[in-house]
Coordinates of C-alpha atoms in Angstrom, one line a residue:
Chain M
M1 CA 35.7 -20.2 -17.1
S2 CA 34.1 -17.1 -15.5
T3 CA 31.1 -15.5 -17.5
K4 CA 31.0 -11.9 -18.1
K5 CA 27.9 -10.3 -18.8
F6 CA 26.8 -6.8 -19.9
D7 CA 23.1 -6.1 -20.3
Y8 CA 21.4 -2.8 -21.3
E9 CA 17.8 -1.9 -22.0
S10 CA 16.2 1.2 -22.9
L11 CA 13.5 3.2 -24.8
Q12 CA 14.9 5.4 -27.6
D13 CA 13.9 7.2 -30.6
A14 CA 15.8 6.9 -34.0
H15 CA 18.2 9.4 -33.6
S16 CA 19.5 8.3 -30.1
I17 CA 19.6 4.6 -31.5
K18 CA 21.7 5.8 -34.3
S19 CA 24.2 7.4 -31.8
Y20 CA 24.6 4.2 -30.1
L21 CA 25.1 2.0 -33.2
V22 CA 27.6 4.5 -34.6
S23 CA 29.7 4.0 -31.3
L24 CA 29.6 0.4 -31.8
I25 CA 30.6 0.8 -35.4
D26 CA 33.7 3.2 -34.1
S27 CA 34.6 0.4 -31.8
L28 CA 34.6 -2.2 -34.7
E29 CA 36.6 -0.3 -36.7
K30 CA 39.1 0.4 -33.8
G31 CA 39.2 -3.5 -33.5
R32 CA 38.0 -3.5 -29.6
I33 CA 34.6 -3.1 -28.3
I34 CA 34.4 -1.9 -24.7
L35 CA 31.3 -2.4 -22.6
K36 CA 31.2 -0.9 -19.2
S37 CA 28.8 -1.2 -16.2
D38 CA 29.1 0.2 -13.0
G39 CA 32.8 0.3 -13.5
E40 CA 33.2 -3.3 -14.5
E41 CA 34.8 -3.7 -17.9
L42 CA 33.8 -6.3 -20.4
A43 CA 36.3 -5.9 -23.4
M44 CA 35.9 -7.9 -26.5
R45 CA 38.8 -8.1 -29.4
V46 CA 37.5 -7.8 -32.6
D47 CA 38.5 -10.8 -35.0
D48 CA 39.2 -10.8 -38.6
L49 CA 36.3 -13.3 -39.2
M50 CA 33.1 -12.8 -37.1
K51 CA 29.5 -14.5 -37.4
F52 CA 26.9 -11.8 -38.5
S53 CA 23.2 -12.4 -38.4
V54 CA 20.4 -10.0 -38.9
Q55 CA 16.9 -11.6 -38.0
A56 CA 13.2 -9.9 -38.0
K57 CA 9.8 -11.0 -37.1
K58 CA 6.6 -9.4 -37.5
K59 CA 3.7 -10.7 -35.6
D60 CA 0.3 -9.1 -34.4
G61 CA 1.7 -5.9 -34.9
Q62 CA 4.9 -6.5 -33.0
N63 CA 8.1 -5.9 -34.6
K64 CA 11.6 -7.4 -33.7
L65 CA 14.9 -6.7 -35.4
S66 CA 17.9 -8.7 -33.8
I67 CA 21.3 -8.0 -35.1
K68 CA 23.9 -10.4 -33.6
L69 CA 28.0 -10.7 -33.9
S70 CA 29.5 -13.9 -32.5
W71 CA 33.2 -14.9 -32.6
S72 CA 35.5 -16.9 -30.8
E73 CA 38.7 -15.1 -29.1
S74 CA 40.8 -18.3 -28.8
R75 CA 42.6 -18.4 -32.4
P76 CA 42.9 -21.6 -34.3
V77 CA 46.2 -23.2 -33.1
I78 CA 48.5 -24.0 -36.1
K79 CA 50.9 -26.7 -34.7
D80 CA 53.6 -28.2 -36.9
E81 CA 54.0 -31.9 -35.6
R82 CA 56.8 -32.9 -38.0
A83 CA 59.6 -31.7 -35.5
S84 CA 58.2 -33.7 -32.5
S85 CA 57.6 -36.9 -34.2
M86 CA 61.0 -37.0 -35.7
S87 CA 63.3 -39.7 -33.9
I88 CA 67.0 -39.3 -33.9
G89 CA 68.6 -42.7 -35.0
S90 CA 72.1 -43.6 -34.0
Chain P
M1 CA -20.0 -22.0 7.5
L2 CA -17.6 -23.9 10.3
T3 CA -17.8 -27.6 10.3
A4 CA -19.5 -29.4 13.1
A5 CA -16.2 -30.7 14.2
L6 CA -14.3 -27.6 14.0
K7 CA -17.2 -25.7 16.1
E8 CA -17.2 -28.6 18.7
N9 CA -13.3 -28.7 19.3
L10 CA -13.4 -24.8 19.5
S11 CA -16.1 -25.2 22.4
F12 CA -13.8 -27.8 24.0
M13 CA -10.9 -25.5 23.8
V14 CA -12.9 -22.5 25.4
V15 CA -14.0 -24.8 28.0
E16 CA -10.2 -26.2 29.0
V17 CA -8.6 -22.8 28.5
T18 CA -11.3 -21.2 31.2
R19 CA -10.8 -24.4 33.6
Q20 CA -6.9 -23.4 33.0
L21 CA -7.6 -19.9 34.2
D22 CA -9.9 -21.0 37.1
E23 CA -7.3 -23.4 38.5
T24 CA -4.4 -21.0 38.1
F25 CA -6.3 -18.4 39.9
D26 CA -6.9 -20.9 42.8
L27 CA -3.3 -22.1 42.5
L28 CA -2.3 -18.1 42.8
A29 CA -4.5 -17.8 46.2
N30 CA -3.8 -21.3 47.8
G31 CA -0.7 -22.7 46.2
G32 CA 0.1 -26.6 45.9
A33 CA 2.5 -28.5 44.0
A34 CA -0.2 -30.9 42.6
A35 CA -2.3 -28.1 41.4
F36 CA 0.7 -27.0 39.4
Q37 CA 1.3 -30.5 37.9
K38 CA -2.6 -30.3 37.0
I39 CA -2.1 -26.8 35.1
N40 CA 1.0 -28.1 33.1
S41 CA -0.6 -31.5 31.9
R42 CA -3.8 -29.5 30.9
D43 CA -1.5 -27.3 28.8
D44 CA -0.4 -30.2 26.7
Y45 CA -4.1 -31.4 26.1
I46 CA -4.9 -27.5 25.1
D47 CA -1.9 -27.7 22.5
N48 CA -3.4 -30.8 21.1
L49 CA -6.9 -29.2 20.8
K50 CA -4.9 -26.3 19.0
T51 CA -3.3 -28.6 16.5
V52 CA -6.4 -30.6 15.8
I53 CA -8.3 -27.2 15.2
E54 CA -5.5 -25.8 13.1
N55 CA -5.4 -28.9 10.8
C56 CA -9.4 -28.7 10.6
C57 CA -9.1 -25.1 9.5
F58 CA -6.3 -25.8 6.9
T59 CA -8.0 -29.0 5.7
T60 CA -11.4 -27.0 5.1
L61 CA -9.8 -24.1 3.4
G62 CA -7.8 -26.5 1.2
E63 CA -10.8 -29.1 0.4
A64 CA -13.6 -27.0 -0.1
K65 CA -14.1 -26.5 -3.8
A66 CA -16.3 -23.5 -3.4
I67 CA -16.0 -21.5 -0.3
T68 CA -17.6 -18.1 0.0
Q69 CA -15.4 -15.1 1.5
R70 CA -17.8 -15.0 4.8
E71 CA -16.7 -18.8 5.0
R72 CA -13.0 -17.9 4.6
D73 CA -13.3 -15.2 7.1
S74 CA -15.2 -17.4 9.5
I75 CA -12.3 -20.1 9.2
Q76 CA -9.5 -17.6 9.6
A77 CA -11.1 -15.9 12.7
T78 CA -11.5 -19.4 14.3
H79 CA -7.7 -20.3 13.6
T80 CA -6.7 -16.7 15.3
I81 CA -9.3 -17.5 18.0
C82 CA -7.6 -21.1 18.7
V83 CA -4.0 -19.7 18.7
N84 CA -4.7 -17.0 21.0
L85 CA -6.7 -19.3 23.4
E86 CA -3.7 -21.6 23.3
R87 CA -1.3 -18.5 24.3
I88 CA -3.7 -17.7 27.3
G89 CA -3.0 -21.4 28.4
D90 CA 0.8 -21.0 27.9
F91 CA 0.7 -17.7 30.0
C92 CA -1.3 -19.5 32.9
V93 CA 1.4 -22.3 32.9
S94 CA 4.1 -19.5 33.1
A95 CA 2.2 -17.4 35.8
A96 CA 1.7 -20.6 37.9
D97 CA 5.5 -21.3 37.3
Q98 CA 6.6 -18.0 39.0
L99 CA 5.2 -19.3 42.4
H100 CA 8.3 -21.4 42.6
Y101 CA 10.4 -18.4 43.1
L102 CA 8.0 -16.9 45.6
N103 CA 9.2 -17.3 49.0
N104 CA 6.4 -15.3 50.9
H105 CA 3.0 -16.6 49.2
A106 CA 1.1 -14.2 51.3
I107 CA 2.7 -11.2 49.3
L108 CA 0.8 -12.0 46.4
Q109 CA -2.5 -11.6 48.1
H110 CA -1.8 -7.7 48.9
F111 CA -2.2 -7.5 44.8
D112 CA -5.4 -7.6 42.9
Y113 CA -5.4 -10.3 40.3
Q114 CA -8.9 -11.6 40.9
R115 CA -10.3 -8.8 38.7
I116 CA -8.2 -9.8 35.9
F117 CA -9.2 -13.5 35.9
D118 CA -12.9 -12.5 36.4
L119 CA -12.7 -10.2 33.2
L120 CA -11.0 -13.1 31.3
A121 CA -13.5 -15.7 32.3
E122 CA -16.5 -13.5 31.6
H123 CA -15.3 -12.6 28.1
L124 CA -14.3 -16.0 27.1
Q125 CA -17.8 -17.2 27.8
A126 CA -18.9 -15.2 25.2
V127 CA -16.6 -16.2 22.5
I128 CA -18.8 -19.0 21.1
P129 CA -22.0 -17.3 21.3
V130 CA -20.5 -14.1 19.4
L131 CA -19.0 -16.5 16.6
K132 CA -22.4 -18.1 16.0
K133 CA -24.8 -15.1 16.5
G134 CA -22.5 -12.3 15.1
D135 CA -23.1 -10.2 18.2
M136 CA -21.1 -7.2 17.4
G137 CA -21.7 -5.3 20.8
K138 CA -20.3 -8.5 22.5
A139 CA -17.6 -8.7 20.3
L140 CA -16.6 -5.0 21.0
A141 CA -16.8 -5.7 24.7
I142 CA -14.4 -8.5 24.3
C143 CA -12.0 -6.4 22.8
R144 CA -12.4 -3.6 25.2
A145 CA -12.0 -6.0 28.1
E146 CA -7.9 -5.6 27.3
N147 CA -8.1 -1.9 28.0
Q148 CA -9.8 -2.9 31.3
I149 CA -7.1 -5.5 32.2
D150 CA -4.3 -2.9 31.2
V151 CA -5.5 -0.6 33.5
I152 CA -5.8 -3.0 36.4
Y153 CA -2.2 -4.2 35.4
K154 CA -1.2 -0.5 35.7
E155 CA -2.7 0.1 39.4
N156 CA -0.9 -3.2 40.4
F157 CA 2.3 -2.1 38.7
D158 CA 2.3 1.3 40.6
K159 CA 1.7 -0.6 43.8
I160 CA 4.6 -3.0 43.2
M161 CA 6.7 0.0 42.4
E162 CA 5.8 1.7 45.8
A163 CA 6.5 -1.6 47.6
L164 CA 10.0 -2.1 45.8
R165 CA 10.7 1.7 47.0
S166 CA 10.8 0.1 50.4
G167 CA 13.5 -2.1 49.9
K168 CA 11.9 -5.2 51.6
E169 CA 10.9 -8.2 49.7
I170 CA 12.4 -7.1 46.4
E171 CA 13.0 -10.8 45.0
N172 CA 9.2 -11.6 46.0
L173 CA 7.7 -8.4 44.6
I174 CA 9.8 -8.9 41.1
T175 CA 8.1 -12.5 41.1
V176 CA 4.6 -10.8 41.4
L177 CA 5.5 -8.4 38.9
F178 CA 6.1 -11.1 36.4
I179 CA 3.0 -12.7 37.3
F180 CA 1.1 -9.7 36.8
R181 CA 2.7 -9.1 33.3
Y182 CA 1.8 -12.5 32.3
L183 CA -1.7 -11.7 32.9
E184 CA -1.5 -8.6 31.0
R185 CA -0.4 -10.5 28.1
M186 CA -3.4 -12.8 28.3
G187 CA -5.6 -9.3 27.7
D188 CA -3.4 -9.0 24.4
S189 CA -4.4 -12.4 23.4
L190 CA -8.2 -11.8 24.3
L191 CA -8.1 -8.4 22.3
N192 CA -6.8 -10.5 19.4
I193 CA -9.7 -12.8 19.9
G194 CA -12.1 -10.1 19.9
E195 CA -10.6 -8.7 16.8
A196 CA -10.9 -11.9 15.2
L197 CA -14.7 -11.9 15.9
L198 CA -15.0 -8.7 14.5
L199 CA -13.6 -10.0 11.1
S200 CA -16.1 -13.0 11.3
I201 CA -18.7 -10.6 11.6
L202 CA -17.9 -7.6 9.5
G203 CA -15.7 -9.6 6.8
E204 CA -12.9 -7.1 7.5
K205 CA -10.0 -6.6 9.1
I206 CA -10.7 -3.8 11.7
K207 CA -9.0 -2.5 14.8
I208 CA -10.7 -1.6 18.0
E209 CA -9.4 2.1 17.9
Q210 CA -11.2 2.5 14.5
F211 CA -14.4 1.7 16.4
Q212 CA -13.7 3.9 19.2
A213 CA -12.8 6.7 16.9
L214 CA -16.0 6.1 14.8
E215 CA -18.0 6.3 18.1
E216 CA -16.5 9.7 19.2
T217 CA -17.2 11.2 15.5
L218 CA -20.9 9.9 15.4
S219 CA -21.6 11.4 18.9
K220 CA -19.9 14.6 18.1
S221 CA -21.9 14.9 15.2
G222 CA -25.1 14.4 17.4
L223 CA -25.6 11.1 16.2
R224 CA -26.4 8.4 19.0
A225 CA -26.1 5.3 17.2
D226 CA -25.2 2.2 19.1
L227 CA -22.0 0.9 17.0
A228 CA -23.5 -2.7 17.6
E229 CA -26.3 -1.8 15.2
V230 CA -24.1 -0.2 12.8
E231 CA -23.5 -1.6 9.4
F232 CA -20.1 -1.6 8.1
S233 CA -18.8 -2.3 4.7
S234 CA -15.1 -1.2 3.7
I235 CA -14.0 0.9 0.9
L236 CA -12.4 -0.9 -1.9
G237 CA -8.7 -0.4 -2.1
S238 CA -8.7 1.7 1.3
R239 CA -7.3 0.5 4.4
S240 CA -8.2 3.7 6.3
G241 CA -11.8 3.9 6.1
C242 CA -15.0 2.0 6.4
R243 CA -18.3 3.0 4.8
I244 CA -21.4 3.1 7.0
R245 CA -24.3 1.9 4.8
K246 CA -27.1 1.7 7.2
V247 CA -27.6 2.9 10.6
Q248 CA -30.9 1.5 12.0
G249 CA -32.5 1.0 15.4
H250 CA -33.9 -2.0 16.6
D251 CA -37.4 -1.2 15.1
G252 CA -36.0 -0.6 11.7
Q253 CA -36.1 3.4 12.1
P254 CA -33.1 5.3 11.2
L255 CA -31.2 6.4 14.3
I256 CA -29.5 9.4 12.8
A257 CA -30.6 12.0 10.4
P258 CA -30.8 10.9 7.1
Q259 CA -28.4 13.0 5.1
T260 CA -25.9 11.0 7.1
Q261 CA -27.3 7.4 6.2
S262 CA -24.8 7.2 3.7
S263 CA -21.4 8.6 5.0
I264 CA -17.9 7.7 4.7
F265 CA -15.8 7.1 8.1
K266 CA -11.9 7.9 7.7
E267 CA -9.9 7.3 10.3
G268 CA -5.8 7.4 10.6
N269 CA -2.8 9.4 10.2
K270 CA -3.7 12.6 11.9
E271 CA -1.7 14.6 9.5
K272 CA -3.5 13.3 6.5
I273 CA -7.0 13.5 7.8
L274 CA -6.8 16.9 9.1
A275 CA -5.1 17.9 5.5
E276 CA -8.4 16.4 4.1
K277 CA -10.6 18.3 6.3
K278 CA -8.9 21.5 5.6
N279 CA -9.1 20.9 1.8
L280 CA -12.6 19.9 2.0
E281 CA -13.7 23.3 3.4
R282 CA -11.6 24.8 0.8
W283 CA -13.1 23.1 -2.2
N284 CA -16.3 23.9 -0.5
E285 CA -15.5 27.4 -0.8
I286 CA -14.4 27.3 -4.1
F287 CA -16.9 24.7 -5.8
P288 CA -19.7 23.7 -3.5
G289 CA -21.0 20.6 -4.2
L290 CA -17.9 19.2 -6.2
T291 CA -16.4 17.3 -3.2
P292 CA -18.1 15.6 -0.4
R293 CA -19.7 17.6 2.5
L294 CA -18.1 17.2 5.9
F295 CA -20.1 16.1 8.4
S296 CA -18.0 16.2 11.6
H297 CA -14.4 15.6 12.6
Q298 CA -12.6 14.3 15.6
E299 CA -9.0 14.2 16.7
S300 CA -6.9 12.5 19.4
E301 CA -3.2 12.7 20.1
E302 CA -2.2 10.3 17.3
T303 CA -5.1 10.0 15.1
A304 CA -7.9 11.9 13.8
S305 CA -11.3 10.8 12.0
L306 CA -13.9 12.4 9.5
L307 CA -17.4 11.4 8.8
V308 CA -18.0 12.9 5.3
E309 CA -20.7 12.5 2.9
F310 CA -20.8 9.3 0.8
L311 CA -21.3 10.3 -2.9
P312 CA -23.2 8.2 -4.9
G313 CA -22.3 7.1 -8.4
R314 CA -19.7 5.2 -10.1
T315 CA -16.1 5.9 -10.2
F316 CA -14.3 7.2 -13.7
E317 CA -12.4 4.0 -13.6
A318 CA -15.6 1.9 -13.7
I319 CA -17.0 4.0 -16.5
L320 CA -13.9 3.8 -18.7
L321 CA -13.8 0.0 -18.3
K322 CA -17.6 -1.1 -18.3
G323 CA -19.5 2.3 -19.4
D324 CA -20.8 2.3 -23.1
P325 CA -19.3 4.8 -25.6
D326 CA -21.9 7.2 -25.4
E327 CA -21.7 7.4 -21.6
L328 CA -18.1 7.6 -21.7
D329 CA -18.4 10.2 -24.2
T330 CA -20.6 12.4 -22.2
V331 CA -18.6 11.5 -18.8
C332 CA -15.4 12.9 -20.6
T333 CA -17.1 16.1 -21.7
L334 CA -18.3 16.7 -18.5
L335 CA -14.7 15.9 -16.8
H336 CA -13.0 18.4 -19.0
A337 CA -15.5 21.1 -18.7
T338 CA -15.4 20.6 -14.6
V339 CA -11.4 20.6 -14.7
L340 CA -11.6 23.8 -16.6
E341 CA -14.0 25.5 -14.5
I342 CA -11.6 24.4 -11.7
W343 CA -8.8 26.0 -13.1
Q344 CA -10.3 29.1 -14.5
R345 CA -11.8 29.8 -11.0
T346 CA -8.6 29.1 -8.9
K347 CA -5.8 30.5 -11.2
N348 CA -3.6 32.5 -9.5
E349 CA -1.1 34.7 -11.3
V350 CA 2.0 33.6 -9.2
Q351 CA 4.6 31.2 -10.4
V352 CA 4.9 27.8 -9.0
K353 CA 7.3 25.0 -9.1
A354 CA 5.9 21.6 -9.5
N355 CA 8.8 19.9 -7.9
F356 CA 8.4 16.8 -10.0
I357 CA 11.7 15.4 -9.5
P358 CA 11.9 15.8 -6.2
Q359 CA 8.7 13.5 -5.9
I360 CA 10.6 11.0 -7.8
M361 CA 13.4 11.1 -5.4
A362 CA 11.2 11.0 -2.3
R363 CA 9.6 7.6 -3.2
M364 CA 12.6 6.2 -4.9
H365 CA 12.9 3.9 -1.7
S366 CA 9.2 2.5 -2.1
V367 CA 9.9 1.7 -5.8
L368 CA 13.2 -0.2 -5.1
S369 CA 11.7 -2.1 -2.4
V370 CA 8.9 -3.4 -5.0
H371 CA 11.6 -3.5 -8.0
P372 CA 15.3 -3.5 -6.8
D373 CA 16.6 -3.2 -10.3
F374 CA 14.7 0.1 -11.3
H375 CA 17.6 2.2 -11.3
R376 CA 20.4 2.6 -13.8
V377 CA 24.3 2.3 -13.0
R378 CA 26.6 4.1 -15.2
Q379 CA 27.4 2.4 -18.4
D380 CA 29.3 2.7 -21.5
I381 CA 28.4 1.1 -24.9
G382 CA 31.6 2.1 -26.9
S383 CA 32.0 5.5 -26.8
S384 CA 28.3 6.0 -25.9
E385 CA 27.7 6.8 -22.3
V386 CA 24.6 5.8 -20.1
M387 CA 23.7 8.1 -17.6
P388 CA 23.0 6.6 -14.3
T389 CA 19.5 7.1 -12.6
D390 CA 20.8 9.4 -9.6
E391 CA 22.8 11.6 -12.0
L392 CA 19.9 11.9 -14.6
L393 CA 17.6 13.1 -11.8
A394 CA 20.1 15.3 -10.3
K395 CA 20.4 17.3 -13.7
C396 CA 16.8 17.1 -14.4
R397 CA 16.2 18.7 -11.2
R398 CA 18.4 21.6 -11.7
I399 CA 16.5 21.9 -15.0
E400 CA 13.1 21.8 -13.5
E401 CA 14.1 24.5 -10.9
K402 CA 14.1 27.2 -13.8
L403 CA 10.9 25.8 -15.1
A404 CA 8.2 27.2 -12.9
A405 CA 4.7 27.3 -13.9
P406 CA 3.2 30.8 -14.9
F407 CA 0.3 30.4 -12.8
S408 CA -0.9 28.0 -10.1
V409 CA -4.4 26.2 -9.7
F410 CA -5.9 24.6 -6.7
I411 CA -5.0 21.0 -7.9
H412 CA -6.9 17.5 -6.8
G413 CA -3.2 16.4 -5.8
D414 CA -4.2 12.7 -6.4
F415 CA -6.4 12.8 -9.7
N416 CA -6.5 9.0 -10.3
V417 CA -9.4 7.7 -12.3
N418 CA -11.0 6.1 -9.3
N419 CA -11.1 9.4 -7.5
I420 CA -13.3 10.9 -9.8
I421 CA -17.1 10.2 -9.4
Y422 CA -19.8 10.5 -11.9
N423 CA -23.3 11.1 -10.6
A424 CA -25.5 10.1 -13.2
A425 CA -28.6 11.3 -11.8
R426 CA -27.5 14.8 -11.3
E427 CA -25.3 14.6 -14.4
R428 CA -22.2 16.0 -12.5
I429 CA -18.7 15.0 -11.5
Q430 CA -17.5 15.1 -8.2
L431 CA -14.3 14.6 -6.7
I432 CA -13.1 12.4 -3.5
D433 CA -9.7 11.8 -1.3
L434 CA -8.7 15.4 -1.4
Y435 CA -6.0 15.3 1.3
R436 CA -3.2 16.2 -1.2
S437 CA -5.1 19.1 -2.7
R438 CA -3.1 22.5 -2.8
E439 CA -2.0 25.4 -5.0
A440 CA 0.2 23.7 -7.7
D441 CA 0.9 23.4 -11.4
Y442 CA -2.3 22.0 -13.1
I443 CA -0.1 19.6 -15.1
Q444 CA 0.2 17.5 -12.3
D445 CA -3.2 16.5 -12.2
V446 CA -3.2 16.2 -15.7
S447 CA -0.2 13.6 -15.6
V448 CA -1.3 11.6 -12.8
F449 CA -4.8 11.1 -14.7
I450 CA -2.9 10.1 -17.8
V451 CA -0.6 7.7 -16.0
S452 CA -3.7 6.4 -14.0
N453 CA -5.4 5.6 -17.4
F454 CA -2.1 3.8 -18.7
R455 CA -1.5 1.6 -16.0
Q456 CA -5.2 -0.2 -15.7
P457 CA -4.3 -3.7 -15.9
V458 CA -6.2 -4.3 -19.1
F459 CA -4.8 -5.4 -22.3
Q460 CA -7.4 -6.4 -24.6
T461 CA -7.3 -4.1 -27.7
H462 CA -10.5 -2.6 -27.7
L463 CA -9.8 -1.4 -23.7
R464 CA -6.6 0.0 -24.5
E465 CA -7.8 2.0 -27.5
R466 CA -10.4 3.2 -25.3
L467 CA -7.9 4.2 -22.7
N468 CA -5.5 5.8 -25.5
W469 CA -8.6 7.9 -26.6
I470 CA -9.4 9.2 -23.2
T471 CA -5.7 10.2 -22.6
Q472 CA -5.6 11.8 -26.1
N473 CA -8.6 14.0 -25.0
M474 CA -7.3 14.8 -21.8
Y475 CA -3.7 15.8 -22.9
Q476 CA -5.6 18.0 -25.9
M477 CA -7.5 19.6 -23.5
A478 CA -4.8 20.7 -21.2
K479 CA -2.8 21.5 -24.2
D480 CA -5.3 23.9 -25.5
F481 CA -5.5 25.3 -22.1
A482 CA -1.8 26.1 -22.3
V483 CA -1.9 27.6 -25.4
E484 CA -4.7 30.0 -24.5
Q485 CA -2.9 30.8 -21.3
D486 CA 0.5 31.4 -23.2
D487 CA 2.3 28.6 -21.4
E488 CA 5.1 28.1 -23.1
T489 CA 7.0 25.4 -21.2
F490 CA 3.9 23.1 -21.1
E491 CA 5.4 20.3 -23.1
V492 CA 8.7 20.2 -21.1
R493 CA 6.9 20.3 -17.7
M494 CA 4.6 17.6 -19.0
A495 CA 7.3 15.3 -19.8
L496 CA 8.9 15.9 -16.1
A497 CA 5.2 15.1 -14.9
L498 CA 4.8 12.0 -16.9
A499 CA 8.3 10.9 -16.1
R500 CA 7.4 11.3 -12.3
S501 CA 4.1 9.5 -12.5
F502 CA 5.6 6.8 -14.6
Y503 CA 8.3 6.0 -12.1
T504 CA 6.7 6.4 -9.0
S505 CA 3.6 4.5 -10.3
T506 CA 5.7 1.2 -10.5
R507 CA 5.4 0.6 -6.9
F508 CA 1.8 -0.2 -7.3
E509 CA 2.8 -2.6 -10.5
W510 CA 3.5 -6.2 -9.6
N511 CA 3.4 -7.2 -13.2
N512 CA 7.0 -6.8 -13.9
E513 CA 6.9 -6.3 -17.4
F514 CA 4.5 -3.7 -17.3
A515 CA 6.2 -1.8 -14.5
H516 CA 9.4 -2.3 -16.6
E517 CA 7.7 -0.3 -19.5
M518 CA 6.8 2.4 -17.2
F519 CA 10.4 2.5 -15.7
L520 CA 11.9 2.8 -19.4
R521 CA 9.3 5.5 -20.5
S522 CA 10.2 7.7 -17.5
H523 CA 13.9 7.4 -18.4
F524 CA 13.4 8.2 -22.1
L525 CA 11.1 11.3 -20.9
L526 CA 14.0 12.6 -18.7
E527 CA 16.7 11.8 -21.2
K528 CA 14.9 13.7 -24.0
V529 CA 14.6 16.8 -21.4
L530 CA 18.3 16.5 -20.6
A531 CA 19.3 16.5 -24.3
H532 CA 17.3 19.5 -25.0
Q533 CA 18.7 21.8 -22.3
D534 CA 20.8 24.0 -24.5
K535 CA 17.9 25.1 -26.7
P536 CA 14.7 27.4 -25.7
W537 CA 12.1 25.3 -23.9
R538 CA 9.2 26.5 -25.7
T539 CA 10.8 24.5 -28.8
F540 CA 10.5 21.2 -26.6
S541 CA 8.0 18.9 -28.3
L542 CA 6.7 16.0 -26.2
P543 CA 7.1 12.5 -27.9
S544 CA 3.2 12.0 -27.4
G545 CA 3.4 8.2 -28.3
I546 CA 4.7 7.7 -24.7
M547 CA 1.2 8.4 -23.4
Y548 CA -0.2 5.5 -25.3
Y549 CA 0.0 1.7 -24.7

């Protein structure tokens, strides 16, 4: 499987960070998150269930807050095996 | 210093290469197949000696626990000498080998190769004594022999060309030309040997051209100093200059006037050197004593040189890192007063564009050669767009075009903390390295100063706090001046100036994390300016936290 990555790092003030977060929230509501880098697209379909974590750390005056979403795109397979195990007798 | 084995092997090598030269000369003069064989087999011996010396050099460097810089220079010089001796040996074989293509041996005797062999032999004799005794006069003579060889080569080259025009003996004449070409290349190797000897004596890599320029500069200023008796030391962080510390004769008496006993000699790019000369003259008119006195200058077709006063004292950088708090406070107060006085004296009521963005663009290639990923491509995060660096710069340039400074001042042009000198004895600030001085926006010097503080590679809390304090005071001083002058666009121009200094300074910073921090700050400032474009610029507020680390 190929790995697609998107990476963006910047310095922002609270106002501009808010606008990035709002556009991610919009994407979540629309069910599709699209990230592009130099024309290359990484699209993610939002699932009904996603893992959501918030982590924070404070050390020597350094603050870190991580918001993480992770989920699998392949839906659980539901298979009814009764039909295939049935044998037809004579 | 050098180990006994190293010295011995190098002496052997000089002897063998000198013999190789003698026998090659005999072969060119008299011919003989046996002689060629001998030259060929001696070449193997010379190659072996080179390998032994090389190994010895590397082992000494690798094994010695405490090795002084002087010893390191000496070993490096020895290595260079042995590599170039071996090359001379190779060129002997190549020249000798050419005889196989010569049908008429007598034709070679019409040309003067003997003088080249004599020069090579004479100067190779001096290599070991110079290495032992550090005789600079002889080291310089070795370097200069290359030029003499080039002249002889040119004379013979012209003679060969003339003979070729007659249309006779073409093949033989071309072979003779090839032989001379090898002899000329022996001269190049001799020059490398001479420069390696200079390294071992001075502890500084220096080119013979710099010595020649210095000699001319000294003599033009009426100072007849023998260069062999001049002591040099390099200026830290500068490749283009060397400082003359003392100039003394054999009897210990100064050979030159006392005021030039300490001077700076600068040689290099003609444009830069002449710009510095012009600026030193201008500064001297505006503010006598603020900058070094100019003693003399010299120009050739490609390079130029200056002899300027050496200013005693410490750099602002040294004081900010090591000075005590009271001293730093005094120096900062003095610096602000000096800067304000320069601005007031040179203020000219003519609008001036700073061109901070074109300065970023002009240096982008240098930045990317050190940090290839320091530019942004277009990105989208959902419906938010991240502007690529090129577009951001182009848009900010258009904004900047409408943001001229309301007046100009004569700026330093490279107002780094190491270009500011504090003379404690005379309690005054002086400035050096002035080749970029010009009429410009005063903000440029302030932003360069602030970022040169910022990028000090020190991370201890108390030093960072000190740097931040210096930055804050300089910024406040400039801002107060701006208010006084009704300079309404001060903050937005400062944002662009800081963006420029942060971005372009990354090319000097190898610590990737720290450089990245500057890269991000630069983009942040440019985005801030762009976001404000529909509002009046006087309402732009510089996010001042950006200046502190």
